[in-house]
Coordinates of C-alpha atoms in Angstrom, one line a residue:
Chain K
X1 CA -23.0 -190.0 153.1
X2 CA -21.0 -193.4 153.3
X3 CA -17.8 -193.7 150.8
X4 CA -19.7 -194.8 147.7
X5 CA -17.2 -193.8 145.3
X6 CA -13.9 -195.6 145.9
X7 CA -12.6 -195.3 142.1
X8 CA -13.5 -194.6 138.8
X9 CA -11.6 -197.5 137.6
X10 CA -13.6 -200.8 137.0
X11 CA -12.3 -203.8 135.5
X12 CA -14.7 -204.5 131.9
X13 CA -16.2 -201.9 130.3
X14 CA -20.0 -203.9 131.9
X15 CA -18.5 -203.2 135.1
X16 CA -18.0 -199.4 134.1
X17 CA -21.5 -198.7 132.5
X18 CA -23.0 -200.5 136.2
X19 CA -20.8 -197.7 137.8
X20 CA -22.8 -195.7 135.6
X21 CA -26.2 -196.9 136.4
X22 CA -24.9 -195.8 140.1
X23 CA -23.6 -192.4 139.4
X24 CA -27.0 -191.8 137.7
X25 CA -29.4 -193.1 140.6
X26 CA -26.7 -190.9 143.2
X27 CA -27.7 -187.8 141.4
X28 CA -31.6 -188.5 142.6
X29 CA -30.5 -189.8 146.0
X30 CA -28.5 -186.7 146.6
X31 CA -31.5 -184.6 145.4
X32 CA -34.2 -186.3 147.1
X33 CA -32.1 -188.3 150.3
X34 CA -35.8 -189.7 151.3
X35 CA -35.5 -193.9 150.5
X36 CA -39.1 -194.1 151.3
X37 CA -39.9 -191.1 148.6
X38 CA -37.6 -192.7 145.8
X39 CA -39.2 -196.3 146.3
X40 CA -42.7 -194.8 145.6
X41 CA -41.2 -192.7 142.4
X42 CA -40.4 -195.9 141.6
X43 CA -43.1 -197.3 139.8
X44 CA -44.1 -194.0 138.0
X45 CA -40.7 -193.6 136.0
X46 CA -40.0 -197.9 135.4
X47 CA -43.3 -197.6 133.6
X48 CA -43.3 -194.4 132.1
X49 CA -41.5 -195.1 128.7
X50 CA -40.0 -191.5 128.3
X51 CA -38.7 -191.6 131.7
X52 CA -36.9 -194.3 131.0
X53 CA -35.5 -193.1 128.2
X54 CA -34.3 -189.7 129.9
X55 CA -32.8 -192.2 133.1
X56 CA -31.2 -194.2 129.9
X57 CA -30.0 -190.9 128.5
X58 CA -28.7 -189.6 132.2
X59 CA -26.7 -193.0 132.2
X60 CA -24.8 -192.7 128.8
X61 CA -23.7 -189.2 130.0
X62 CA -22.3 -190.6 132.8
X63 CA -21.0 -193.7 130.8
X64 CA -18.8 -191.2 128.8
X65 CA -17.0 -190.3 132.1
X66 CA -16.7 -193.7 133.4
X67 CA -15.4 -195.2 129.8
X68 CA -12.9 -192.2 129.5
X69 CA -11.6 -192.5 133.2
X70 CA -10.8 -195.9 132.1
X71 CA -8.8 -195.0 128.6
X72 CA -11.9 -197.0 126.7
X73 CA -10.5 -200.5 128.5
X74 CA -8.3 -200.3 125.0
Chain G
X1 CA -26.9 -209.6 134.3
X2 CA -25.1 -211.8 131.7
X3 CA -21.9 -210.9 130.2
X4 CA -23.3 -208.4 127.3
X5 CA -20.4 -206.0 127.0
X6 CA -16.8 -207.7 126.6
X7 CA -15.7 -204.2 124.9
X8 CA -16.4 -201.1 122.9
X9 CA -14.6 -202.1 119.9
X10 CA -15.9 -202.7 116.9
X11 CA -14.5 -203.6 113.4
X12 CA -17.0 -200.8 111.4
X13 CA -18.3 -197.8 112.7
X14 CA -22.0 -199.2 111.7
X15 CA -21.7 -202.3 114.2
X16 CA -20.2 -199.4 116.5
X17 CA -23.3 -197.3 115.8
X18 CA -25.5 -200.7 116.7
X19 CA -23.7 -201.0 119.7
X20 CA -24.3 -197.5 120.7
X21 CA -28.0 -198.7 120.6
X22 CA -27.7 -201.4 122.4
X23 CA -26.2 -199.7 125.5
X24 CA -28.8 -197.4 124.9
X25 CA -31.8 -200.2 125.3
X26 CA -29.7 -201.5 128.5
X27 CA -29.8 -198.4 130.3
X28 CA -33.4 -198.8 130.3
X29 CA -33.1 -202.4 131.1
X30 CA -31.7 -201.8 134.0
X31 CA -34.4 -199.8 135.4
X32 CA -36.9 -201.7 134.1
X33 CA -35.6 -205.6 134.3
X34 CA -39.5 -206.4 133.3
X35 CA -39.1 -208.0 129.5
X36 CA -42.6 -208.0 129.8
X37 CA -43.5 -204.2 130.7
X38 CA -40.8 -203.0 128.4
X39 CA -42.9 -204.7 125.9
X40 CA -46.1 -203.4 126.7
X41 CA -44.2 -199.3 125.9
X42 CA -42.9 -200.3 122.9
X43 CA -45.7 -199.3 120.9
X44 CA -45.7 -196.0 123.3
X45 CA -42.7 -194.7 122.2
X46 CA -42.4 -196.2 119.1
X47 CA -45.2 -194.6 117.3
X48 CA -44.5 -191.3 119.3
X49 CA -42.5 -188.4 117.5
X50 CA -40.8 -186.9 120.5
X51 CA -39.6 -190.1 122.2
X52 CA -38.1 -190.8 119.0
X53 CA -36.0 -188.2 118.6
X54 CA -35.4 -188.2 122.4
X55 CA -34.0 -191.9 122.1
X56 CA -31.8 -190.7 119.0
X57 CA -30.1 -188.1 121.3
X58 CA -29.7 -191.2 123.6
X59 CA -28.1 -193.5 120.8
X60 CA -25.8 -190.1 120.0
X61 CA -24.2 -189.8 123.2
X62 CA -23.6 -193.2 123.4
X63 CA -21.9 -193.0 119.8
X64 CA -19.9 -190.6 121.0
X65 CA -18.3 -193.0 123.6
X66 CA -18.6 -195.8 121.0
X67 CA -16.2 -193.4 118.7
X68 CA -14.2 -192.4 121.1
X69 CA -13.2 -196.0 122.0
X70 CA -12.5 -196.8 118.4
X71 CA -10.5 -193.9 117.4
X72 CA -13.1 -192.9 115.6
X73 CA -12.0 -195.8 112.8
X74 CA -9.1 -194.0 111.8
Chain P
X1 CA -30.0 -202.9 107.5
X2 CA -27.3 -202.6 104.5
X3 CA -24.6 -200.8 105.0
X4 CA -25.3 -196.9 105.3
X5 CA -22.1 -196.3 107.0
X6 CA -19.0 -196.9 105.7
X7 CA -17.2 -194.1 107.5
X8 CA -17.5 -191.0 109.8
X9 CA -14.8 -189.2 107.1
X10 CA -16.2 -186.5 105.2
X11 CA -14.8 -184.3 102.6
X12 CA -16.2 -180.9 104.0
X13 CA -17.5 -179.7 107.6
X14 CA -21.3 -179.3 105.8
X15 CA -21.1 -182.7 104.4
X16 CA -20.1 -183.6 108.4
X17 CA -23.1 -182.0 109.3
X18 CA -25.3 -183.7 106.5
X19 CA -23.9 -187.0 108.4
X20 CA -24.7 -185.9 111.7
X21 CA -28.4 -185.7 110.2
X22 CA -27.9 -189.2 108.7
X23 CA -27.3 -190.2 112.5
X24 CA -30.2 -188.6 114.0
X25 CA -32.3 -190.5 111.2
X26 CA -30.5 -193.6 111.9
X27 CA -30.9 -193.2 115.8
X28 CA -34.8 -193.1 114.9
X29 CA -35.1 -196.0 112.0
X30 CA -33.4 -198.5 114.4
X31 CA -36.2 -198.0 116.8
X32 CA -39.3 -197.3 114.6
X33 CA -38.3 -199.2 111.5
X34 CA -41.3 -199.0 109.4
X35 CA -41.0 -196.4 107.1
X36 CA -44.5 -196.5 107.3
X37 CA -45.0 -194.8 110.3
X38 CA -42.3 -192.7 110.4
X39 CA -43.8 -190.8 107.4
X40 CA -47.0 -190.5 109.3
X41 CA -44.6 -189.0 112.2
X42 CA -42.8 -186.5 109.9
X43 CA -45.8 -183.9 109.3
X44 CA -46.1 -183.8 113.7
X45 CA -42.6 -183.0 114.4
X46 CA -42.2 -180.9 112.0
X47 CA -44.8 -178.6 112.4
X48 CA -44.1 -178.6 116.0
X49 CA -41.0 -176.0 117.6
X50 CA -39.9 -177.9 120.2
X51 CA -39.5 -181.2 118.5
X52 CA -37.7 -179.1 115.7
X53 CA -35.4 -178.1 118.9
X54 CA -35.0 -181.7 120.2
X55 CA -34.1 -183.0 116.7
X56 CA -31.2 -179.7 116.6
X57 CA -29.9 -181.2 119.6
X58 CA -29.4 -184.9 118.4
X59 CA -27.9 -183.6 115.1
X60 CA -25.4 -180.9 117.9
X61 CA -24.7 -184.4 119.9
X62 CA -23.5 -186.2 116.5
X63 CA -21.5 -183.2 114.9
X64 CA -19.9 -183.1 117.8
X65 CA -18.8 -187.4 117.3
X66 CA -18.5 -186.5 113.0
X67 CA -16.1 -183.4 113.9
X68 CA -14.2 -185.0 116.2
X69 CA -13.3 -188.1 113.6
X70 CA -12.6 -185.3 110.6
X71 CA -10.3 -183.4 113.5
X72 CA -12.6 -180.5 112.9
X73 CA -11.6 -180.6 109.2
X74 CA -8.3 -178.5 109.9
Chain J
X1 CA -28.7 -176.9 99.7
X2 CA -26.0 -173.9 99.3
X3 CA -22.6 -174.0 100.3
X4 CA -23.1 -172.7 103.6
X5 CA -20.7 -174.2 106.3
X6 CA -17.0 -173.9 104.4
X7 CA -15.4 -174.1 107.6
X8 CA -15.4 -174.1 112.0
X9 CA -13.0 -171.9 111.6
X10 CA -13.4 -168.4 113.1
X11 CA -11.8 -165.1 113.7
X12 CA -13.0 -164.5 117.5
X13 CA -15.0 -166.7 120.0
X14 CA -18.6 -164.1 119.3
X15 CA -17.9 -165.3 116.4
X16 CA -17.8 -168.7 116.8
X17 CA -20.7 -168.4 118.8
X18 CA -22.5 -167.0 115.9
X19 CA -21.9 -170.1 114.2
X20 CA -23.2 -172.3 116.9
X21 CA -26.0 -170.4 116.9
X22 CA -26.4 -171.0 112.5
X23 CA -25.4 -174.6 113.2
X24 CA -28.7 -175.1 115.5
X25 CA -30.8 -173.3 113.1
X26 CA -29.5 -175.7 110.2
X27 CA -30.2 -179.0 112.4
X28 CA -34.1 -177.3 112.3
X29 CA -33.3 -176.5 108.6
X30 CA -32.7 -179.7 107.1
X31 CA -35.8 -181.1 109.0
X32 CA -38.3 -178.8 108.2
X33 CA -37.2 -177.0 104.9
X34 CA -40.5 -174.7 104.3
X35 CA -39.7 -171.1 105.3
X36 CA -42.9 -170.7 105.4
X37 CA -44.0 -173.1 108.2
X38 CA -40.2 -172.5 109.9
X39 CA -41.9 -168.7 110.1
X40 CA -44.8 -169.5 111.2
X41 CA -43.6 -171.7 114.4
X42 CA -41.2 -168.4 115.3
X43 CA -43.7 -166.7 117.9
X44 CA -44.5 -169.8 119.3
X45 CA -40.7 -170.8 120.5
X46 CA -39.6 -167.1 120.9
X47 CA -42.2 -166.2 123.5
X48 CA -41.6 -169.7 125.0
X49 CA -39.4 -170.2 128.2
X50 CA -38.9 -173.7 128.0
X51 CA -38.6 -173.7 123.8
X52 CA -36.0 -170.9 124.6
X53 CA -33.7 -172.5 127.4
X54 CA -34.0 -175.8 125.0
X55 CA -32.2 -173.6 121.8
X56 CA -30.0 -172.3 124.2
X57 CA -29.3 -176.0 125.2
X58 CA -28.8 -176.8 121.4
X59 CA -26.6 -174.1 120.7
X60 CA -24.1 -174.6 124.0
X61 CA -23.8 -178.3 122.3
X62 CA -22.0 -176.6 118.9
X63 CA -20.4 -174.1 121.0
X64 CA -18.6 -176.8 122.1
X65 CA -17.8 -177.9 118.8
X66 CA -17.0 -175.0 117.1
X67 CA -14.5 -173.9 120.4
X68 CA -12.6 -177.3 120.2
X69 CA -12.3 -176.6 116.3
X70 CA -10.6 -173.3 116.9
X71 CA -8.7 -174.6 120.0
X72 CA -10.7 -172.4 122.2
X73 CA -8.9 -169.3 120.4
X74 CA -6.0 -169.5 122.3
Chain M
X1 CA -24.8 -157.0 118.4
X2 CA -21.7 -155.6 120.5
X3 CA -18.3 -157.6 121.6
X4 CA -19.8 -159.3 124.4
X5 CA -17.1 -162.1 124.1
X6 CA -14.0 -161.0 123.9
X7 CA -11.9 -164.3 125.1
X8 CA -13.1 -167.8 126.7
X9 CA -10.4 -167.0 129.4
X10 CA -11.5 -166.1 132.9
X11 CA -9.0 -166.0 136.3
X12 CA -10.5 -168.6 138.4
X13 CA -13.5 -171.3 137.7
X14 CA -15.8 -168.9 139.6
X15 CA -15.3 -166.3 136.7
X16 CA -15.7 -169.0 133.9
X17 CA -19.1 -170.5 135.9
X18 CA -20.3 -166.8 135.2
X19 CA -19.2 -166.7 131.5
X20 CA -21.1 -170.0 131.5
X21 CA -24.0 -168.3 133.0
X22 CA -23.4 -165.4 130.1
X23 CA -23.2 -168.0 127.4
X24 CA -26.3 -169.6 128.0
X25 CA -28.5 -166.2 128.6
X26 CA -27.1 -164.8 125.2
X27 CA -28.0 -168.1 123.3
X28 CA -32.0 -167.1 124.5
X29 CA -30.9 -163.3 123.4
X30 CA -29.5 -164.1 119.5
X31 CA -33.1 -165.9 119.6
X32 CA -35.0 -163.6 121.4
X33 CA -33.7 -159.9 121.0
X34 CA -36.5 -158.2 122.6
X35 CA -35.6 -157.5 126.2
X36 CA -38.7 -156.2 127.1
X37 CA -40.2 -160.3 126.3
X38 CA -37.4 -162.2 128.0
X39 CA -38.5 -159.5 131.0
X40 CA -41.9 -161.0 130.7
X41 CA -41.0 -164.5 130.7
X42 CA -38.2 -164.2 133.6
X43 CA -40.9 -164.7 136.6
X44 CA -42.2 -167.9 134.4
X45 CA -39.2 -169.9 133.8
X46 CA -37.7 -168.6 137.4
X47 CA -40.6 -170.2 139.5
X48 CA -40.7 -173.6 138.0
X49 CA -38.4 -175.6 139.0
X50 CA -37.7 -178.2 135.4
X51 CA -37.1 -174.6 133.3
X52 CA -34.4 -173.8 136.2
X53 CA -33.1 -177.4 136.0
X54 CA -33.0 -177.2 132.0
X55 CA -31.3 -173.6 133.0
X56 CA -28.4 -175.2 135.2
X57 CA -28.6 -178.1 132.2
X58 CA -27.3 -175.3 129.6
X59 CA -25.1 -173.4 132.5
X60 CA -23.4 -176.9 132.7
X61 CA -22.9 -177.7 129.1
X62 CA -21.4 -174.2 128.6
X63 CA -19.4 -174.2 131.7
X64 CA -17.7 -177.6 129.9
X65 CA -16.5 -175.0 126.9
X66 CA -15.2 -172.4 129.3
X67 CA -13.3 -174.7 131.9
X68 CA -11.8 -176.4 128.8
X69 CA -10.8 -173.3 127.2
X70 CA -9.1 -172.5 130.5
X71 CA -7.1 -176.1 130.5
X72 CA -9.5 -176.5 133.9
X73 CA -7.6 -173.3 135.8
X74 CA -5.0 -176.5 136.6
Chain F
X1 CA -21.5 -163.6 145.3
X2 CA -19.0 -164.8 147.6
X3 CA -16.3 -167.0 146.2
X4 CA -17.6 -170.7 145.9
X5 CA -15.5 -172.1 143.5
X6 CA -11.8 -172.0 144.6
X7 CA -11.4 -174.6 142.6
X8 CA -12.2 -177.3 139.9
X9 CA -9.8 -180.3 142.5
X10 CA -11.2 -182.6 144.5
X11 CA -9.4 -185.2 146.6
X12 CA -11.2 -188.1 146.1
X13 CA -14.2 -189.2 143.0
X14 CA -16.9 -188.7 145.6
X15 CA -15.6 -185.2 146.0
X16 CA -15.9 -184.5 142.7
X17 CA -19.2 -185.8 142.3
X18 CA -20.0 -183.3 145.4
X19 CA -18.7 -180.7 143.8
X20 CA -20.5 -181.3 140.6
X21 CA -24.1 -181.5 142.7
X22 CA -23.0 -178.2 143.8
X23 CA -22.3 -176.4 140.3
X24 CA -25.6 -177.7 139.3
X25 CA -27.4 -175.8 142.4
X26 CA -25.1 -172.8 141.8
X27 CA -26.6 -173.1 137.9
X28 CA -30.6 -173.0 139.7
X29 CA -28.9 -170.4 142.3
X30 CA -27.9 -167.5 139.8
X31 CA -30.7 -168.0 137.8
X32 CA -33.0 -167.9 141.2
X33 CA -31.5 -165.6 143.5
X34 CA -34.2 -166.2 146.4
X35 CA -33.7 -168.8 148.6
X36 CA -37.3 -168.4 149.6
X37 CA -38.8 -169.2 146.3
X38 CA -35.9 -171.4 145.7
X39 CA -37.2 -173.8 149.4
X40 CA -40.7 -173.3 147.8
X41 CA -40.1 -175.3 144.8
X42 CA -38.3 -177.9 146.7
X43 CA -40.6 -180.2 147.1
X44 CA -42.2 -179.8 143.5
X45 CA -39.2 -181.4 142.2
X46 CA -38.0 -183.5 144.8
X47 CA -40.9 -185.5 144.7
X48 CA -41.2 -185.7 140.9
X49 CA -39.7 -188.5 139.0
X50 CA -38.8 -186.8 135.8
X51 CA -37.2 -183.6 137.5
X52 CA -35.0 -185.6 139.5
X53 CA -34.0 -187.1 136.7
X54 CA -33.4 -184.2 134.5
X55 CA -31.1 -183.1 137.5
X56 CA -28.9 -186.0 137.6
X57 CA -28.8 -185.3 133.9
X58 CA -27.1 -182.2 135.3
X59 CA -25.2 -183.4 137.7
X60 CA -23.8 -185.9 135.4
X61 CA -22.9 -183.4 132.9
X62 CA -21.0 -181.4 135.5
X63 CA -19.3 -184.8 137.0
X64 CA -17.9 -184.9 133.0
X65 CA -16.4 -181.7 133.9
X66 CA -15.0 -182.1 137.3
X67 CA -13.3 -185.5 136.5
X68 CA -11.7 -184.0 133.5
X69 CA -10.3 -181.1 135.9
X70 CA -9.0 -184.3 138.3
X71 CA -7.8 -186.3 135.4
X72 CA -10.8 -188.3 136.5
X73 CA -8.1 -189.0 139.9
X74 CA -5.9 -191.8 138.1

């Protein structure tokens, strides 16, 4: 896989919970490397209101790491 | 995506508790940018026991960070 | 909302726990905030085991944030 | 309810993890108070796989909490 | 029940993983005591795959306690 | 087993978050010990939305750890 992951640094804390969004969908695209599978997940979990609260949930967890990495931006 | 999150400080640990839900609302916003289907689950998950609680263990971990980033308003 | 939380102090580790409750509750009255139908909720999780479990974990994931502020009450 | 959490505080990590294991039984406690019905939902999670890995999910969570609240017993 | 835990303190990470692994099956155990039930549920929960995700979910969280106890074998 | 975990250090972030996809298989691997039954299940979960969600749940939760180990590689 391509260098995705330069840094955990990010300059605002928005920047850092995006980083987190992408930590979150690399831990489906290392599980399931298909593009062509994921696309057509897609629509089943964006409308599925728990699944978007487990993707949301996947997200904070990685938000702790990202926000910690960067000393809270304090 | 507009400037929402300039930092994790807060002045109480109640606006920090709101801003733990809000993070938690834009981790689903992010998956699902649709205003319009996100309105269409509200009633989904908001009348449903489980997805509840599930989105309160959400809005914990993201207080975690929240506190975290305050000092825990010490 | 009034204010319901003035401060993640607490005098004794089972009044930190009673917090962490407060939380969970909190985490769910921000999202469902008629009291109406959260009362009509309350006799379907709580007759059923593995929302009992689920609401466990939420009040675990804000112990953890109430402990942490009382420096485990040492 | 009783005094029944004085203190994180414990002798050995077992026994810390005896604790966890009262902490997660509180969080179910406090939300459904009837022994009665608490009694009655006991076959259904303890012959359940999933309801079983899910308390063991709640109890690593104040594992945690108890460990950092006796410095890991070092 | 018999010392099973005598110290969070393994050699190397490959030891604490396996205390992790420990940890989680003895939180199932304290709530589940007979072994001849957990030998009936072991071929349900260990041919579907989300109970062995929610498995390596608990394995994880534990393995945080451990690998902090042990200052991260640094 | 043989020794897979030398270590909790990585070089770079995307090492780390290697590594962590790795402890989350090892967590599936000890609970599973057949990689035939393990290859069977494979495409259950790889093609479901939900369980590749609840895995980067897991993988997240062992990124935490990882980054911790690296002091998240500042």
């Amino acid at each position: 896989m391509e260098n995705w992951l330069p840094s955990l640094k990010t300059n605002t804390p928005q920047e850092g919970f995006e980083l987190a969004i992408k930590l979150s969908q690399k831990g489906v695209e290392y599980t399931q490397p298909s593009a062509e599978i994921r696309r057509r997940l897609r629509p089943v979990y964006s409308r599925n209101a728990n699944s978007l609260i487990f993707v949301s949930g996947v997200v904070s967890n990685n938000f702790q790491t990202v926000a910690a990495a960067n000393n809270y931006w304090k």
